CSV table of C-alpha atoms in Angstrom, one decimal:
chain,number,residue,atom,x,y,z
A,3,UNK,CA,177.1,-92.2,76.1
A,4,UNK,CA,175.1,-89.8,74.1
A,5,UNK,CA,173.0,-86.7,74.7
A,6,UNK,CA,169.4,-86.2,73.8
A,7,UNK,CA,167.9,-82.8,73.4
A,8,UNK,CA,164.1,-82.4,73.1
A,9,UNK,CA,163.0,-79.2,71.3
A,10,UNK,CA,159.5,-77.7,70.9
A,11,UNK,CA,158.5,-74.8,68.8
A,12,UNK,CA,155.1,-73.0,68.7
A,13,UNK,CA,154.4,-70.0,66.6
A,14,UNK,CA,151.0,-68.3,66.4
A,15,UNK,CA,150.2,-65.4,64.1
A,16,UNK,CA,147.5,-63.3,65.9
A,17,UNK,CA,144.3,-63.9,64.0
A,18,UNK,CA,146.2,-66.3,61.6
A,19,UNK,CA,147.8,-69.7,61.4
A,20,UNK,CA,149.5,-71.6,64.1
A,21,UNK,CA,152.6,-73.7,63.4
A,22,UNK,CA,154.0,-76.2,65.8
A,23,UNK,CA,156.9,-78.6,65.7
A,24,UNK,CA,158.9,-80.8,68.0
A,25,UNK,CA,161.8,-83.2,67.7
A,26,UNK,CA,164.8,-84.9,69.2
A,27,UNK,CA,168.4,-84.2,68.5
A,28,UNK,CA,170.9,-87.0,69.5
A,29,UNK,CA,174.5,-86.0,69.8
A,30,UNK,CA,177.7,-87.3,71.3
A,31,UNK,CA,178.3,-84.2,73.6
A,32,UNK,CA,177.0,-80.8,74.4
A,33,UNK,CA,178.5,-77.6,75.8
A,34,UNK,CA,176.5,-75.0,77.7
A,35,UNK,CA,178.3,-71.6,78.1
A,36,UNK,CA,176.9,-68.7,80.0
A,37,UNK,CA,178.7,-65.3,79.8
A,38,UNK,CA,178.1,-61.8,80.9
A,39,UNK,CA,178.8,-59.2,78.3
A,40,UNK,CA,179.0,-55.9,80.2
A,41,UNK,CA,177.8,-52.7,78.7
A,42,UNK,CA,180.4,-51.3,76.2
A,43,UNK,CA,182.3,-54.6,76.3
A,44,UNK,CA,183.5,-57.1,73.7
A,45,UNK,CA,183.7,-60.7,74.8
A,46,UNK,CA,185.1,-63.7,72.9
A,47,UNK,CA,183.7,-67.1,73.9
A,48,UNK,CA,184.9,-70.6,72.9
A,49,UNK,CA,181.8,-72.8,72.7
A,50,UNK,CA,183.5,-76.1,71.9
A,51,UNK,CA,186.7,-77.6,73.2
A,52,UNK,CA,189.3,-77.5,70.5
A,53,UNK,CA,190.4,-81.1,71.1
A,54,UNK,CA,186.9,-82.6,70.7
A,55,UNK,CA,185.2,-80.0,68.4
A,56,UNK,CA,182.9,-81.8,66.0
A,57,UNK,CA,179.8,-81.7,63.7
A,58,UNK,CA,177.3,-79.3,65.3
A,59,UNK,CA,173.7,-80.5,65.2
A,60,UNK,CA,172.0,-78.0,67.5
A,61,UNK,CA,172.7,-74.4,68.4
A,62,UNK,CA,170.8,-72.1,70.8
A,63,UNK,CA,171.9,-68.5,71.6
A,64,UNK,CA,169.8,-66.4,73.9
A,65,UNK,CA,170.2,-63.3,76.1
A,66,UNK,CA,168.3,-61.5,78.8
A,67,UNK,CA,169.0,-58.2,76.9
A,68,UNK,CA,169.0,-57.9,73.2
A,69,UNK,CA,169.4,-54.1,72.9
A,70,UNK,CA,172.5,-53.2,70.9
A,71,UNK,CA,174.0,-56.7,71.1
A,72,UNK,CA,175.8,-58.3,68.1
A,73,UNK,CA,177.7,-61.5,67.6
A,74,UNK,CA,180.2,-62.8,65.1
A,75,UNK,CA,181.2,-66.4,64.6
A,76,UNK,CA,184.8,-66.8,63.6
A,77,UNK,CA,184.2,-69.8,61.5
A,78,UNK,CA,181.5,-67.9,59.5
A,79,UNK,CA,183.7,-64.9,58.7
A,80,UNK,CA,181.9,-63.7,55.6
A,81,UNK,CA,178.8,-63.1,57.7
A,82,UNK,CA,180.5,-60.5,59.8
A,83,UNK,CA,178.7,-59.0,62.9
A,84,UNK,CA,175.0,-59.9,63.1
A,85,UNK,CA,172.5,-58.3,65.4
A,86,UNK,CA,171.4,-60.7,68.2
A,87,UNK,CA,167.9,-59.2,68.5
A,88,UNK,CA,166.1,-62.4,69.5
A,89,UNK,CA,166.7,-65.9,70.5
A,90,UNK,CA,168.6,-67.9,67.8
A,91,UNK,CA,167.8,-71.7,67.5
A,92,UNK,CA,169.2,-73.8,64.6
A,93,UNK,CA,168.4,-77.5,64.5
A,94,UNK,CA,170.2,-79.9,62.1
A,95,UNK,CA,173.5,-79.9,60.3
A,96,UNK,CA,171.8,-78.3,57.3
A,97,UNK,CA,170.6,-75.3,59.3
A,98,UNK,CA,174.0,-75.0,60.9
A,99,UNK,CA,175.6,-74.3,57.5
A,100,UNK,CA,174.0,-70.9,57.7
A,101,UNK,CA,176.6,-70.0,60.4
A,102,UNK,CA,179.6,-71.9,59.1
A,103,UNK,CA,178.7,-75.4,60.0
A,104,UNK,CA,180.7,-75.9,63.2
A,105,UNK,CA,180.8,-72.7,65.3
A,106,UNK,CA,183.6,-72.7,67.8
A,107,UNK,CA,184.2,-69.1,68.6
A,108,UNK,CA,181.7,-66.3,69.2
A,109,UNK,CA,182.5,-62.6,69.6
A,110,UNK,CA,179.8,-60.6,71.3
A,111,UNK,CA,179.8,-56.8,71.3
A,112,UNK,CA,177.5,-55.0,73.7
A,113,UNK,CA,177.2,-51.3,72.6
A,114,UNK,CA,174.2,-50.8,74.8
A,115,UNK,CA,173.8,-49.2,78.2
A,116,UNK,CA,172.9,-52.4,80.1
A,117,UNK,CA,174.8,-55.7,80.6
A,118,UNK,CA,173.7,-58.8,78.7
A,119,UNK,CA,173.8,-62.3,80.1
A,120,UNK,CA,174.2,-64.7,77.1
A,121,UNK,CA,173.7,-68.4,77.0
A,122,UNK,CA,175.0,-70.6,74.2
A,123,UNK,CA,174.0,-74.3,74.0
A,124,UNK,CA,175.8,-76.4,71.4
A,125,UNK,CA,175.2,-80.1,70.7
A,126,UNK,CA,177.7,-82.0,68.5
A,127,UNK,CA,179.0,-85.3,67.3
A,128,UNK,CA,182.8,-85.7,68.0
A,129,UNK,CA,183.6,-87.8,64.9
């Protein structure tokens, strides 16, 4: 039994062009992880179970507070820590290569003064 994720994107440059897109991602499974990263804390999060980790086809990372929040994906070690200063959405296996292809472990560091509630949604094929 598969999972279907509908995605919609709308971008409007004020006084300029509007770009819109939509699509459907079909995958074998998904994982939705929500974690609180307290002010001054470092939190490591497993976003796929090790026994069924697979080819990632969709990744969404969002927070309710982006101030002084960074993330690092263990499988994309050369990238190092990256500022999470807005919602991250990657659709398709090609786009996921930008973050190592099959992210499993995220490390979040909150050096700000307010807690951050982070949500990670990963869709994957298990074979």
